[in-house]
Amino acid sequence: MTARHHFVKTPLVLAIGAVIVLMRQGQAYAATPAAADSTEAGWNCSQTTNGRWDCNPSAQVDSPPALEPAVPAKVTEADEEAVQAQLAPLDSRNSQPSQHTETDAAQAPAREAAVPMDTSESAAPAETAKAPDSPSRAAAGTSSPAATYVASQAKPSETVADSLSSLQDAGLAGSQSAAVAQGWPIENKPAAGSAIPTPYSYLDWYQNPKGVDPTNHCEGFYQEPSFTADDLKQPQEHQQVYVLANRSSTRLGDESELYGPVYVRQGAQRVAADYAKYDQANGEVHLQGNLRYRQPGMLVVGQSGDVNLSTSASTMHDVQFVQYDRHLRGVAASLSNNEKEQRTELSSAYFTRCEPGNDSWTLHGSSIVLHKDEGYGEAYNATLRVADVPILYLPWFSFPISDKRKSGFLYPDFSVSSKDGIEIATPYYLNLAPNYDATITPRLIEKRGLLTEAEFRYLNDWSSNVFSAAYMPHDQIADKTRWLLGVDHTGNPAPRWYTRAYATKVGDIDYEKDLSVDLSVEKDTHLDQVGEVRYYGDNWNAGARVKHYQTLDDTIANPYQESPHFDVSGSVSNPVQNLGLGYSFQTTNFTRKQDNLSGIDKATGLRTVAQANASYNLVRPWGFVRGSTRLNQRLYSLDNMPSGYADSDQFTIPTATLDTGLVMERQYDFRDESFSQTLEPRLFYTYTPYQDQSRLPLFDTDELTFNYDQLWRDYRFTGQDRIGDMNQVSAGLTSRFYEDDGSQRAMLGVGQTFYFQDRKVRLEEDDETLTSSTSPIAGRGEFQINQRLSLLTDAVWSPQQSVLSDSGVTLRYQSDIDHIINLRLRKFYEDDPESSSFDRDDFQYQTDMSVIWPISAQYSLLARWNRDIEESRTLETMLGVEYENCCWRVRALQRNWYDGDAEDDERRKSGVFLQFTLKGLAGFNTGFGDSGSNTSSILEEITGFEERESNNK
């Protein structure tokens, strides 16, 4: 979880300081001496219809009148624009304090009360308005009804000209008046029809007119007002401060007061209040009434506040805050900020990600302290409430407020299984240094014991490293010690150099099955243990590698290990256009554990591979011609060979190919749609002579399955131990349909290979020669039926066996990340259809269907069905429901599956899985049944789920 709470920034203090600059400028620009002794002047304050105070010099009154709750006045857009246009910039460098003066209203005529920035009908619920303290009798100061300029209710077309004229009358001329129009630019509210005001619009929260948004599952949204000004890109020290106040009163050397509304802006930092008072003796500034502070991404609303200009400390009371980007909001009785110490403290506070008016979950604290430099927060007497019910209490709780790391407990996992009982994992994170950290996770498993997992991450200038370990002294079920070690490294130690290492080793082959691995390690039937170093030149590269394995399945043979492997490859520059020259060389020492092996399977030794190739490519819009030649050489030096087999061998075999094709195009109309259709005939010839390789071991080689792609390959085997003899030509025809923008709408391709000689090179020595003169017919189809629905088909038809030897259909529907349907059908035969030993009863036929589909804007269905049709056996069924709103999400899954690796009487398994997430705070997993709490890993089997998760973060 990451949360950022930056409530008050230094510009707020600067802005309040600007208020003082403003009042001193008011003295400098006073037009005439006071007509009467200011000591005889007083103030007459009355509350206006919008709940604010209107104070005018008159006979002194002892106190303001009693207040009644007021309803905010409705203000038109024209009124608001008038305010925006009439703000005057301040520059304190040229201002000089004047002697005791009082501005004559006749020379700088006051207008109607200034309009507040946020005066929509959806303003904050009105509280009983607070009047400013009654100003004391001025002794030696100034009293100005319009210290800068008082915004009018004039028509928008009149405001700028009137503003300039009046400011010049008041003495604000020249460069000052030139910037009037950019003082406080308009903050644009949501466009009409795009949002519905709510009782919480004062927090910029609006209702979605279309109801719940299916993408974020919220009924409304935060809309930070768009804001532009000419000075936003300037450095802060060069940004002018703009102030607007209705009236002011100043006593030189003592108190200065501004009556509102009062607006202050520097750059994108904005503050507004009803009233401001400055005590020049100690640098204290007091703000009162409808306090609103904005900075990009943040809004703070309060009732009153105090700022000390000497210490840069500030305090605001009865605040609400919103952080737009993280969708967080909160409430605090008080917020104290010290910019010098980069520390903010909230008392009696809570925060939540839920929308305003919904406190489904809240995190409370009697005191919450934010350390902004370190990037973390602390909550004291912290209580997590769900549905206003306290479910967790911690006397102290630490949480991040930025991307900076902080040591502390992470959120626990809880699961229940029939085999292991109750399991609780409580990870603890250690922020050891900026470039390395660690996570230690004790996992208490009821029926097994305590398993401790640790992960250490280390970064430096040239590498990234992860080290993993796990240890259980005694597994009470397995009656043995369990352990795991892992490493993952990627590095660039020097220019052009690359290093890679990844390895996992466990104490026994059942570790992963018994103790599901949550660390950053490879998991499969074999655990890789690989180390590699490589150098990249300008047109060549070379590398060395060691590759070992640990086999987790004792029913299969141990694979060959590379101890070590060296290789080099590159290209040769030449002056002939379209001609390419290349080479590659590798030598590998293969080793293998000899347990339960016999015959040639026990062979080990050194294999060297050398290749040189040349190619020529001629490509034109109407077609292409590509020719290539390759010289393949193999050298073997072998050990542990059976009797009668040679310990060494070598051979050199050439390969030649010629690939040609035409591209013909026409316009094609279908159902009122126009397409560009191509017709692409293609011929691909390849020749490789026969060389007997049947008495050589198979270190890394297997035979490729015939399909549409195999039509256009010049090899029949993976790896380097078999070079297939080939004298054949493949003929194919492809047609593509393109839309006007160049996107492919459909593709249909079909082809067949014609053999000019038998294929004698096979994997095993006793495999029969392939004698058919033609291959099966292979086809492929790709259809983008519309923007939401796509279809992919592959088929291989064997005329010899009169059967579809391999066929598959994938149908996918996706309108967005929340509407996904996947359907996959595949049937294939285990035997080569060209073989005389083809078994028509040995095939696999499976279907896999998965769905993510909203039932409503906040409920979604998650399901998967995987069935072996041939065996009449369901491999997996999973049915789940997900509920998600603005602030939390819950998933409940029921899963049944078939575990083919388990004992016969334990292959059928089932479980119930729950995942509960408090958005912006934490997620909890629980599992009941035959497995633990891997809810997310189960859902990742649904195509499209991971993309959906990444978009919903």
Coordinates of C-alpha atoms in Angstrom, one line a residue, residues 20 53 62 98 104 142 210 272 362 506 543 547-548 616 696 700 771 853 902 907 920 940:
I20 CA 1.1 41.6 4.5
W53 CA -19.3 39.4 6.8
D62 CA -18.4 46.8 20.6
S98 CA 3.6 55.4 4.3
D104 CA -10.9 57.9 0.7
T142 CA -4.8 52.9 7.6
K210 CA -24.9 7.5 -16.2
A272 CA -9.1 31.4 0.4
T362 CA -11.9 3.9 7.7
V506 CA 15.1 -27.5 -2.6
G543 CA 29.0 -15.9 -24.4
K547 CA 23.1 -24.8 -17.0
H548 CA 22.1 -27.5 -14.4
Y616 CA 20.1 -12.8 -50.6
L696 CA 24.5 -40.1 -31.9
D700 CA 18.9 -31.3 -26.6
T771 CA 8.1 -42.6 -47.3
W853 CA -18.5 -10.9 -17.2
A902 CA -1.3 -37.3 -6.8
R907 CA -6.5 -36.9 -7.4
G920 CA -6.0 1.9 -1.0
E940 CA -4.6 -15.9 -13.8

